[in-house]
PDB file of C-alpha atoms in Angstrom:
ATOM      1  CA  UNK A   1     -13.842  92.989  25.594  1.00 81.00           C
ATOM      2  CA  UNK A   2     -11.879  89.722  26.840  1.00 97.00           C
ATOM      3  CA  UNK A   3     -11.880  86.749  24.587  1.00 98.00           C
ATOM      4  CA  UNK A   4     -10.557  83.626  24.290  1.00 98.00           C
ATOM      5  CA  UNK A   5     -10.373  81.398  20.828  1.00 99.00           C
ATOM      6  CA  UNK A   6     -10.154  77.157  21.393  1.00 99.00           C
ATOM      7  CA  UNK A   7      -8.911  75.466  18.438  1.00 98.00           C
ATOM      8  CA  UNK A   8      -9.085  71.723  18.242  1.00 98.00           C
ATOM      9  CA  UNK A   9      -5.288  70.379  17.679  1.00 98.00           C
ATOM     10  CA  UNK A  10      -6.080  69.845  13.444  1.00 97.00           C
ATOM     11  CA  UNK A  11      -5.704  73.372  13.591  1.00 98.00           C
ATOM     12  CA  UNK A  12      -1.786  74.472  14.223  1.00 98.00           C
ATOM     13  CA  UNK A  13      -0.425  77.522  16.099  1.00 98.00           C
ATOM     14  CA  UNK A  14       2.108  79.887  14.550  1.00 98.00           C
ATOM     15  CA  UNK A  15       5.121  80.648  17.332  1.00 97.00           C
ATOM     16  CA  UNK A  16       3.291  84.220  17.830  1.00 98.00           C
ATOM     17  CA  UNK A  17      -0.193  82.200  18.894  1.00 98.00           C
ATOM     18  CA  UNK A  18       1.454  79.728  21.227  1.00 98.00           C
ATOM     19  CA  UNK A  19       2.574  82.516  22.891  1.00 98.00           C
ATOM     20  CA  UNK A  20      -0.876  84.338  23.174  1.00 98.00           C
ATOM     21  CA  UNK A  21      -2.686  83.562  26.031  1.00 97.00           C
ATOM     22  CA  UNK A  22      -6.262  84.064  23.670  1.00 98.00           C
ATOM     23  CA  UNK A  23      -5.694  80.607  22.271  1.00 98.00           C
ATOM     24  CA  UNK A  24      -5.774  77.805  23.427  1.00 98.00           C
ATOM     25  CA  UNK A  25      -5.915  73.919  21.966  1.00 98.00           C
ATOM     26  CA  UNK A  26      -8.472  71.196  22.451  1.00 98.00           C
ATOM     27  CA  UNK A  27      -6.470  67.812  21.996  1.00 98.00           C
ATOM     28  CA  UNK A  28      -7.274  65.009  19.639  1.00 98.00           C
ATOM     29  CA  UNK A  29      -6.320  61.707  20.672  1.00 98.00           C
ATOM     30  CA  UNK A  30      -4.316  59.689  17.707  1.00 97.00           C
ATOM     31  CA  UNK A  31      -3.955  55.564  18.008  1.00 97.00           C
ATOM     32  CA  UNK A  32      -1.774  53.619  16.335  1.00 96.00           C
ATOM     33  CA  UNK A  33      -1.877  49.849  16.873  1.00 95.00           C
ATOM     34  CA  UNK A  34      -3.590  50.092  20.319  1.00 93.00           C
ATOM     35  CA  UNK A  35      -0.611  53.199  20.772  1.00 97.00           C
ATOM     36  CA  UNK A  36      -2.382  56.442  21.914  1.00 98.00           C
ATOM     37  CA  UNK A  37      -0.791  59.689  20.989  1.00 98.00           C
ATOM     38  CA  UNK A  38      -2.075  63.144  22.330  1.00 98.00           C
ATOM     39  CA  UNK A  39      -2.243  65.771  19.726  1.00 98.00           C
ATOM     40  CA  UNK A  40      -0.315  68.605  22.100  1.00 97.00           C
ATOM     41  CA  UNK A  41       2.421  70.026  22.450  1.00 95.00           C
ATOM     42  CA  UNK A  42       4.094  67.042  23.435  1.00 96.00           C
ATOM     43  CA  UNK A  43       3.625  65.258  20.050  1.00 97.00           C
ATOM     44  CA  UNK A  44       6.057  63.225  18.834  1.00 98.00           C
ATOM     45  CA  UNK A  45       5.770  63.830  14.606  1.00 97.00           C
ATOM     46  CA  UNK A  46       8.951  61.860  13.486  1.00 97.00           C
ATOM     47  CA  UNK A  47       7.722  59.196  15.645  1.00 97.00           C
ATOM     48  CA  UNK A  48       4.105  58.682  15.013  1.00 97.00           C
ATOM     49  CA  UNK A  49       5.113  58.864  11.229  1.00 95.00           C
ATOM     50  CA  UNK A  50       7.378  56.073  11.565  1.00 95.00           C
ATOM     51  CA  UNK A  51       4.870  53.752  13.624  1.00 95.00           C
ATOM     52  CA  UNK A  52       2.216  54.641  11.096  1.00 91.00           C
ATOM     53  CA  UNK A  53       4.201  53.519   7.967  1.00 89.00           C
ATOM     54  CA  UNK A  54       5.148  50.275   9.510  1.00 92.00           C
ATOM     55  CA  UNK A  55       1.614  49.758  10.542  1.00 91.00           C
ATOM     56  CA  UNK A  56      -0.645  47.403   7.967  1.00 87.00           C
ATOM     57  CA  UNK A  57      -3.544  49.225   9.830  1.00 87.00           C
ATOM     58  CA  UNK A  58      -5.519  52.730   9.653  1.00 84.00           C
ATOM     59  CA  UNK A  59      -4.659  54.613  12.446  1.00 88.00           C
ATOM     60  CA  UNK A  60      -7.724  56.448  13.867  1.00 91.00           C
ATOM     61  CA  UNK A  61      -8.560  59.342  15.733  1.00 93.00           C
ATOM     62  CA  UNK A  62     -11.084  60.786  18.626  1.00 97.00           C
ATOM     63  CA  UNK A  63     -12.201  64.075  18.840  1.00 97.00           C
ATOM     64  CA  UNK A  64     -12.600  65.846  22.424  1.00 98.00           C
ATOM     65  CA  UNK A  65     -15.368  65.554  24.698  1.00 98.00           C
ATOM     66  CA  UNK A  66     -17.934  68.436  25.267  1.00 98.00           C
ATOM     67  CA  UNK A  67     -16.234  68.389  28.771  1.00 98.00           C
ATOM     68  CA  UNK A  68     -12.788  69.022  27.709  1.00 98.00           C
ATOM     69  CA  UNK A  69     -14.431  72.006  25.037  1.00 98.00           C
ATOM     70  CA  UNK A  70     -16.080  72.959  28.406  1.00 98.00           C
ATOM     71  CA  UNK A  71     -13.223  73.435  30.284  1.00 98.00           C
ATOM     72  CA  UNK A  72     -11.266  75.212  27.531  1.00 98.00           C
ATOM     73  CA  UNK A  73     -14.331  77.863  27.200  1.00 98.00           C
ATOM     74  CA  UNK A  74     -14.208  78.898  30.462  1.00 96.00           C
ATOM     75  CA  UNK A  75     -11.730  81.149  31.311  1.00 96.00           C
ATOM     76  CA  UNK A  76     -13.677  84.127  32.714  1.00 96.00           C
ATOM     77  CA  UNK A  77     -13.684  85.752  28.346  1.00 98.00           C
ATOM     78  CA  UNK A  78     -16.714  87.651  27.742  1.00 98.00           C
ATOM     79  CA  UNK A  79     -16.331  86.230  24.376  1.00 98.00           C
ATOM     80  CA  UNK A  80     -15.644  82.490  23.441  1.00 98.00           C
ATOM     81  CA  UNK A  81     -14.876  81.066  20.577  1.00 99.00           C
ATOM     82  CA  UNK A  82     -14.017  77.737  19.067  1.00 99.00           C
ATOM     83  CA  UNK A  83     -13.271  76.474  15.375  1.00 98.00           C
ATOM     84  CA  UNK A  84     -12.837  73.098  14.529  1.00 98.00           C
ATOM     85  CA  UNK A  85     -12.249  70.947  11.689  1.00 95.00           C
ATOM     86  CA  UNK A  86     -14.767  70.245   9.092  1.00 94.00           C
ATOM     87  CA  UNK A  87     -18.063  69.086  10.053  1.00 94.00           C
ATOM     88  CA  UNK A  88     -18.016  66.526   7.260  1.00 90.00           C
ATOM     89  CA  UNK A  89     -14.739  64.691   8.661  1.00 87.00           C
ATOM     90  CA  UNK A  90     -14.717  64.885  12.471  1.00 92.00           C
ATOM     91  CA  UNK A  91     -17.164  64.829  15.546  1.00 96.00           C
ATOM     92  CA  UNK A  92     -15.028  67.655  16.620  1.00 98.00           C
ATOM     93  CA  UNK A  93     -17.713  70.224  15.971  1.00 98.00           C
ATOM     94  CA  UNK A  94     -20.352  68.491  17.232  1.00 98.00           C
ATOM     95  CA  UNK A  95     -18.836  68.120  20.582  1.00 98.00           C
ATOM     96  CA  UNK A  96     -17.758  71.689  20.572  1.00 98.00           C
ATOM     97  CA  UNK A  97     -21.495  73.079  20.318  1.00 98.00           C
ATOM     98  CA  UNK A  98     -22.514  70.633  23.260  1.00 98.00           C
ATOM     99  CA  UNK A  99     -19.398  71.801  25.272  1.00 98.00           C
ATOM    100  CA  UNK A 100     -20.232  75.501  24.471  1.00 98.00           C
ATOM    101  CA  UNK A 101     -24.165  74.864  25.389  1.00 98.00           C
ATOM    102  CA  UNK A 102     -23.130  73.725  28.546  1.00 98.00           C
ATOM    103  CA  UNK A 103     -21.116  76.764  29.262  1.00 98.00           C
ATOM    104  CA  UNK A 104     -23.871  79.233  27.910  1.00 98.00           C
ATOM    105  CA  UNK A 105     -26.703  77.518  30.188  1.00 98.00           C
ATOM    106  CA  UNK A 106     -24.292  78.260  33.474  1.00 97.00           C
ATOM    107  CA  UNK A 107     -22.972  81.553  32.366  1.00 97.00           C
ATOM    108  CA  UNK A 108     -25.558  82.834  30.368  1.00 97.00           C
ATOM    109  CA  UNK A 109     -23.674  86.111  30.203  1.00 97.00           C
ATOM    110  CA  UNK A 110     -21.227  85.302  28.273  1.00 98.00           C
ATOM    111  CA  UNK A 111     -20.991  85.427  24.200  1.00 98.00           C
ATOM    112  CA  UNK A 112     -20.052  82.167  22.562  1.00 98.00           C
ATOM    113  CA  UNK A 113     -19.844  80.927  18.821  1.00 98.00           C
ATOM    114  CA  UNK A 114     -18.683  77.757  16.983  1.00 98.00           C
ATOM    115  CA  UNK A 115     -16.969  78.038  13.366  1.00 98.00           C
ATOM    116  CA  UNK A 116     -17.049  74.675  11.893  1.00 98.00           C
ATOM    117  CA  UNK A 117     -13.921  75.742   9.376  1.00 97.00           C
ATOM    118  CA  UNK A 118     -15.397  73.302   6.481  1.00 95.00           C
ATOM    119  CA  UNK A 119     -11.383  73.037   6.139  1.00 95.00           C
ATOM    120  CA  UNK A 120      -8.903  71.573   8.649  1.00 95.00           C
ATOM    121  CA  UNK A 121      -5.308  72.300   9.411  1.00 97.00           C
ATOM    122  CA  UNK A 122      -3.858  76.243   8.524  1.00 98.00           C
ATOM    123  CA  UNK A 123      -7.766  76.666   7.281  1.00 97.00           C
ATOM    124  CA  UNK A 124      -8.025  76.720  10.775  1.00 98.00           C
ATOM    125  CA  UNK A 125      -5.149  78.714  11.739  1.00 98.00           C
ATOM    126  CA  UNK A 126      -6.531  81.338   9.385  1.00 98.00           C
ATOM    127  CA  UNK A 127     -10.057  81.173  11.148  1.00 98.00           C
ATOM    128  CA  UNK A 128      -8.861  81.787  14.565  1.00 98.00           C
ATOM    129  CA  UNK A 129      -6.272  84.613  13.381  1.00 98.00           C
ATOM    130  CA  UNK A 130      -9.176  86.683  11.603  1.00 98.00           C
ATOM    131  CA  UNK A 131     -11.547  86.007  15.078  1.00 99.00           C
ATOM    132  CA  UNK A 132      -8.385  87.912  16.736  1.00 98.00           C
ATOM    133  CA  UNK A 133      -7.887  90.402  14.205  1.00 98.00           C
ATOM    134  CA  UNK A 134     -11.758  91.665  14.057  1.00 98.00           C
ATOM    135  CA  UNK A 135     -11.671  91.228  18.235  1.00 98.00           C
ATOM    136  CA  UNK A 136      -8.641  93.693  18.373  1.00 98.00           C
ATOM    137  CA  UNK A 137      -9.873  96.252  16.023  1.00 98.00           C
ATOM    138  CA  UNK A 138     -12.963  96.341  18.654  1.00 98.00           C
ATOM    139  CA  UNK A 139     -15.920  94.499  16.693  1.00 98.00           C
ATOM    140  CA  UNK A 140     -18.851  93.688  18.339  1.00 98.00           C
ATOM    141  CA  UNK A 141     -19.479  90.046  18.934  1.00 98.00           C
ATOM    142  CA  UNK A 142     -22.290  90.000  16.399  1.00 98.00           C
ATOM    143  CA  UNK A 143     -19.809  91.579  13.619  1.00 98.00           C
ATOM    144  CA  UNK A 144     -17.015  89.064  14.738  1.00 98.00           C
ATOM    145  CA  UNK A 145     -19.736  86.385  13.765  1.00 98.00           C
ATOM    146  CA  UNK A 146     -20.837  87.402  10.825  1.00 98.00           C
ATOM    147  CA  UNK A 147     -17.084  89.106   9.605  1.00 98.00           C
ATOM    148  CA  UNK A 148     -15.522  85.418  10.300  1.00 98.00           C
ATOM    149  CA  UNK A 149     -18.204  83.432   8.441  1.00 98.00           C
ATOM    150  CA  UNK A 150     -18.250  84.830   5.540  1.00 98.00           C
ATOM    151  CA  UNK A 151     -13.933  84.468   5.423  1.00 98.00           C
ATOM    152  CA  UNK A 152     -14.580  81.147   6.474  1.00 97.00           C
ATOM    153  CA  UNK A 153     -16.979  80.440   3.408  1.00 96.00           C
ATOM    154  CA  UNK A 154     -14.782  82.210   1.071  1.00 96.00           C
ATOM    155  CA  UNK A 155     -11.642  80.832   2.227  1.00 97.00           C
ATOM    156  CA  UNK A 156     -10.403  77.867  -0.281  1.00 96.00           C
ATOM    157  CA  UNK A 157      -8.303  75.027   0.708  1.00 96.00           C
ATOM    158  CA  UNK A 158      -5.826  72.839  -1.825  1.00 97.00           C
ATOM    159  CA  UNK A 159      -3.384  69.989  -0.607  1.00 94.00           C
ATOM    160  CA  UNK A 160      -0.738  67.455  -2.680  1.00 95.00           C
ATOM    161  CA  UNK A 161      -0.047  64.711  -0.769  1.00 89.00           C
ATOM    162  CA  UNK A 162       3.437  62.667  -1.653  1.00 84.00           C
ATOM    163  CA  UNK A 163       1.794  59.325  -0.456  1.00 74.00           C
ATOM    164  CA  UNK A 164      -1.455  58.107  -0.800  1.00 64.00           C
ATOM    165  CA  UNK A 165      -0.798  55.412   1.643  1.00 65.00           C
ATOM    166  CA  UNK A 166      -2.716  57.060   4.616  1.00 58.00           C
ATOM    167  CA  UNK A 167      -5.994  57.885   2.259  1.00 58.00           C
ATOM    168  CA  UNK A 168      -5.782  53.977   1.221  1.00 53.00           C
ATOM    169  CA  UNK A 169      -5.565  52.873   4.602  1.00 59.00           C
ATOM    170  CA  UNK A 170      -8.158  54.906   5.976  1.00 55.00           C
ATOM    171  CA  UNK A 171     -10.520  53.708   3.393  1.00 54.00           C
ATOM    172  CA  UNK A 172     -10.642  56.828   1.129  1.00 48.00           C
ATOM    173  CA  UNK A 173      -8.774  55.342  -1.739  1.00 49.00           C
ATOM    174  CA  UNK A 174      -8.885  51.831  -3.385  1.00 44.00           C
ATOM    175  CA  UNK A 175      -5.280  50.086  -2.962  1.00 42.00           C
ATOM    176  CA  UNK A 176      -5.640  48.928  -6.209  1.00 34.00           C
ATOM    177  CA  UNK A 177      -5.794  53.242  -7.080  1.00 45.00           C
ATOM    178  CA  UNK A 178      -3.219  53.676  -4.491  1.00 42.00           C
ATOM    179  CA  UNK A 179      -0.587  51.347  -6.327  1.00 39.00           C
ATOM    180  CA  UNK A 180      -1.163  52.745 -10.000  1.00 40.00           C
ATOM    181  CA  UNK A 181      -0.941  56.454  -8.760  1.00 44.00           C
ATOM    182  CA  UNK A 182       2.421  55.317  -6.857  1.00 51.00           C
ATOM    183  CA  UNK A 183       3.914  53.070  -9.608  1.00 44.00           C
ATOM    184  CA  UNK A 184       3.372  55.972 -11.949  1.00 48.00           C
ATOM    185  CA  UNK A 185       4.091  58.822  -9.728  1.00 77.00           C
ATOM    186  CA  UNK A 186       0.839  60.014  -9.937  1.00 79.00           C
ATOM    187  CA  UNK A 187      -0.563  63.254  -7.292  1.00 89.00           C
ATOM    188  CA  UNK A 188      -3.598  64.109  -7.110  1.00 87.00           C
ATOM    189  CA  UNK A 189      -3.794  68.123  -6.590  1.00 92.00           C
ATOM    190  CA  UNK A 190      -6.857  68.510  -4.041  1.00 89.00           C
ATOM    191  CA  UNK A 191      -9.391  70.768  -2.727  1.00 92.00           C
ATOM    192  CA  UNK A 192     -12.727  70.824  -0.554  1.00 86.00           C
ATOM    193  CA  UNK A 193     -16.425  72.152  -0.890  1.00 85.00           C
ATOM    194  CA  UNK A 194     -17.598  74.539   0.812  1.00 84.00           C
ATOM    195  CA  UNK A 195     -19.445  72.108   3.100  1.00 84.00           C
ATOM    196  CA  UNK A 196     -16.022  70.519   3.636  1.00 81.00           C
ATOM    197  CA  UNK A 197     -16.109  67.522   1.300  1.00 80.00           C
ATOM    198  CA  UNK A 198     -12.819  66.617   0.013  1.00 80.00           C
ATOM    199  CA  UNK A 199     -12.707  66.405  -3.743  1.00 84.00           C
ATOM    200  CA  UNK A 200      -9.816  66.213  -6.776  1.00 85.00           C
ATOM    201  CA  UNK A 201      -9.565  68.856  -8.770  1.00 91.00           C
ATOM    202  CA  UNK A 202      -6.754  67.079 -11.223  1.00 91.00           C
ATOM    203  CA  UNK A 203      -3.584  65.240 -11.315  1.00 90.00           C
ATOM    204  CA  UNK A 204       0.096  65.812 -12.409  1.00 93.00           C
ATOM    205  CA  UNK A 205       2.962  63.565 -12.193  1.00 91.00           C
ATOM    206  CA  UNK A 206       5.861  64.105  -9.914  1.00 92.00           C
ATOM    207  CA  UNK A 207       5.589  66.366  -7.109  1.00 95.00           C
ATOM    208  CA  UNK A 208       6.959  69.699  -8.239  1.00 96.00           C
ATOM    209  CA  UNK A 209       4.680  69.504 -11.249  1.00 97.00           C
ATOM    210  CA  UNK A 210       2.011  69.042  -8.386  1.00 96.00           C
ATOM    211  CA  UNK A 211       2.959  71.835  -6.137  1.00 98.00           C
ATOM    212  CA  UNK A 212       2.824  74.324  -9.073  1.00 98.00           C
ATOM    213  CA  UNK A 213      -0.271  73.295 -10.709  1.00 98.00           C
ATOM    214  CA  UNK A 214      -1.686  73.954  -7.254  1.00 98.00           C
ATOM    215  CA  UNK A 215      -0.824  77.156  -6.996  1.00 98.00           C
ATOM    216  CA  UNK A 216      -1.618  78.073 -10.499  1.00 98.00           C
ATOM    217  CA  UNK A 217      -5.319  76.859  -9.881  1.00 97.00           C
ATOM    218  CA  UNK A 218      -5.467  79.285  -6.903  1.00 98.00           C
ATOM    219  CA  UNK A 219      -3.778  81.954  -8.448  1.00 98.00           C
ATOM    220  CA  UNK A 220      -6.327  81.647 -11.457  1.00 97.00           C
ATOM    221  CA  UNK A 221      -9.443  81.403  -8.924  1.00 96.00           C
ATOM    222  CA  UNK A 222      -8.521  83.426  -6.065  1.00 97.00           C
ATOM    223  CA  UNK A 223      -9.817  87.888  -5.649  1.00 95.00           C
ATOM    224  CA  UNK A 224      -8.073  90.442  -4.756  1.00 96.00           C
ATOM    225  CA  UNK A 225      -4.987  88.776  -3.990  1.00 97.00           C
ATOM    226  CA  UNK A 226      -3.015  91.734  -2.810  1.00 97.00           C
ATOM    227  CA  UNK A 227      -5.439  91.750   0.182  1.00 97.00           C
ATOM    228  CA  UNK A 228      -4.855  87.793   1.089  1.00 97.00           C
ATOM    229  CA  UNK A 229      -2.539  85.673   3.908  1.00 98.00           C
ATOM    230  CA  UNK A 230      -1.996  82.507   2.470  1.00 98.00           C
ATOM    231  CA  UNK A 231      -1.148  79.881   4.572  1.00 98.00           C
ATOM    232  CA  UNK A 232       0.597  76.771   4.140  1.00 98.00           C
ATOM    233  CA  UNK A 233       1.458  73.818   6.141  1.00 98.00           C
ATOM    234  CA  UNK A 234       4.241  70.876   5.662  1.00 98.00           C
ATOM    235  CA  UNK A 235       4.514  67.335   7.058  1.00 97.00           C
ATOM    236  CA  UNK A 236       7.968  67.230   8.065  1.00 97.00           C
ATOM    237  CA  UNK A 237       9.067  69.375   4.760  1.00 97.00           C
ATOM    238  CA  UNK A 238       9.863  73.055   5.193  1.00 98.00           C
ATOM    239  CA  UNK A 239      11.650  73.007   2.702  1.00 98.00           C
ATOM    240  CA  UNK A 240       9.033  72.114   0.231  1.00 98.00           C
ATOM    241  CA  UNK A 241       6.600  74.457   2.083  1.00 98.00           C
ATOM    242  CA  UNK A 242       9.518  77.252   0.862  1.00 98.00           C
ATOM    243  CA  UNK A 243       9.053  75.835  -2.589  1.00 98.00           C
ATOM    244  CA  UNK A 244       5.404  76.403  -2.675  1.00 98.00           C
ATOM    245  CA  UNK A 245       5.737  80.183  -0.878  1.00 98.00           C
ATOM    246  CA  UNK A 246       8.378  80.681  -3.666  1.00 98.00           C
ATOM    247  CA  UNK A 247       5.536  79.880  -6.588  1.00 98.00           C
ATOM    248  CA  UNK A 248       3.165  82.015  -5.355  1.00 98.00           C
ATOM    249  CA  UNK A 249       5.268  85.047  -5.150  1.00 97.00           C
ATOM    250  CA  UNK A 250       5.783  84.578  -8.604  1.00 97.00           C
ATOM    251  CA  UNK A 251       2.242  84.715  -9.629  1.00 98.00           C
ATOM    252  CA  UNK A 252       0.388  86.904  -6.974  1.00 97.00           C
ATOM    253  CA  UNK A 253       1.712  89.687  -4.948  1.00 97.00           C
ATOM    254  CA  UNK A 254      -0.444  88.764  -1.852  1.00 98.00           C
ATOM    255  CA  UNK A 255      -0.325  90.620   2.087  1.00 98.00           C
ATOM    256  CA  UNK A 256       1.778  87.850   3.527  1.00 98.00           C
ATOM    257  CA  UNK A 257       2.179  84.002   3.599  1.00 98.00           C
ATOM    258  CA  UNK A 258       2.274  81.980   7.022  1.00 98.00           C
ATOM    259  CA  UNK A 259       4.092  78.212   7.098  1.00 98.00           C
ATOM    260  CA  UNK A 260       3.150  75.893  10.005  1.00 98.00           C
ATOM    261  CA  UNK A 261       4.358  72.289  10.278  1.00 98.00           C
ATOM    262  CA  UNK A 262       1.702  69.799  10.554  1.00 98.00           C
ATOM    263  CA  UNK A 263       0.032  68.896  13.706  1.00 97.00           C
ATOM    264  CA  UNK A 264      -1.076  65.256  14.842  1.00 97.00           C
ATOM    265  CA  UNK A 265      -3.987  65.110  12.980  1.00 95.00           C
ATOM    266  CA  UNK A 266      -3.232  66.918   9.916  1.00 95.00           C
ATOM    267  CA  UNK A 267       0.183  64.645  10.267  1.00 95.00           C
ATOM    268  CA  UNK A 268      -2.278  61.546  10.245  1.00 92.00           C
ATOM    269  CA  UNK A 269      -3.645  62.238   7.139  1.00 87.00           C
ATOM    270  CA  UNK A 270      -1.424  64.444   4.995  1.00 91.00           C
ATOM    271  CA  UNK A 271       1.660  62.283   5.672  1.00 90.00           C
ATOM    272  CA  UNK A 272       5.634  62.522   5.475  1.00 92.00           C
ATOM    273  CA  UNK A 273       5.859  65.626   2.838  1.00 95.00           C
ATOM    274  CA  UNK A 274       2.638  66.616   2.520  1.00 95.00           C
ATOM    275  CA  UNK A 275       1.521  70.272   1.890  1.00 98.00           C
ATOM    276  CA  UNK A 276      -1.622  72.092   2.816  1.00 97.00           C
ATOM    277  CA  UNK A 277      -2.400  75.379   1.617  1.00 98.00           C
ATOM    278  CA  UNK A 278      -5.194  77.946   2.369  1.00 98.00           C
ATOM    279  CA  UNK A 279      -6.246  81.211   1.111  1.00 97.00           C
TER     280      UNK A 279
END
């Protein structure tokens, strides 16, 4: 069967999957102090970081339209597909289901699903690989459904950020919280629900502490490790993304580990040397 898998731009592309005509983005659109950057290929990181940290203000973001999901779907696939990032944080899912609707009620033919990824970033990298690997092995639609939901559920994301400066901007974190954890070098090691709601799971200070407390909380929690890809994305930091592979392989012997730098949206809120990781 023909497929196609659309991926709003929170969720990054390896080199292999930009080169895979089966995926394709749906853009975010990123403003900056009345500055609009599209979340494409074109995006400039370096410089969107540097506008953002000499802006006093959030930045904000808007999701696609059903129209440009729409337009994405259709590609003559017998099977569509979209993930997006969590429910809880973005209107990005919500306009994917209307977009797909629209397609299904002119081609009713046609096989289409939503995966709201109740992550964001290489949680959504991860989502859209598995849709291709169960596609390729020759699933039925049905089986890709219900094969990808239940890695979706399972799948657990953690992030360290190196700035809170973006989460106290945007509202998520009192300034007064923001300075303290700063002053004392103070990061938070993260993780979301499975409904997508960010939460802390503790704290360490300095960032290499961080990084490897991280890991060791998802190399106590995580099953059958051998069997797992976990993927991992930087802002602007390979290097640091290195670190982080580096610490797992010396806890876990797991199938592989994928690094992606950040896209516009995961760049928005993760910031300069942030890491994401999924598995």
């Amino acid at each position: 069967m023909s497929y196609r898998i659309v991926v709003d731009s929170c969720g990054e592309f390896t080199e292999e999957m930009k080169k895979d005509s089966h995926f394709v983005h749906a853009a975010l659109h990123l403003y900056v102090d009345g500055e609009e950057f599209v979340d494409d290929e074109d995006f400039d990181q370096l410089d969107f970081l540097a506008k953002v940290k000499a802006s006093p203000n959030c930045p904000k973001s808007s999701c696609p339209s059903p129209e440009v999901y729409r337009e994405a779907y259709d590609c003559g696939a017998e099977h569509v597909y979209a993930v997006t990032l969590s429910a809880e944080l973005s209107g990005s899912y919500n306009s994917a289901v209307l977009g797909m609707n629209m397609l299904l009620e002119e081609k009713p033919e046609i096989k289409g699903h939503v995966f709201n990824s109740c992550s964001a970033s290489i949680g959504e990298t991860r989502i859209a690989q598995k849709i291709q690997e169960c596609e390729e092995i020759g699933m039925s639609f049905e089986e890709v459904v219900e094969t990808v939901e239940k890695f979706a559920l399972e799948m657990k994301t953690y992030f360290v950020l190196e700035t809170l400066d973006h989460l106290r901007k945007n509202g998520r974190l009192s300034a007064v919280k923001a300075f303290v954890a700063t002053a004392l070098n103070i990061k938070p090691i993260m993780s979301a629900t499975d409904q997508g709601i960010i939460i802390q799971l503790s704290q360490a200070r300095g960032i290499q502490k961080a990084l490897r407390q991280m890991v060791e909380t998802m190399a106590e929690n995580v099953k059958n490790a051998e069997e797992k890809v976990v993927g991992i994305a930087h802002c602007n930091h390979p290097e640091r993304a290195e670190f982080v592979k580096k610490e797992i392989q010396k806890l876990l012997k797991v199938k592989d580990v994928v690094i992606v730098n950040t896209s516009g949206v995961s760049t928005l809120y993760a910031a300069q040397g942030g890491i994401i990781m999924v598995v």
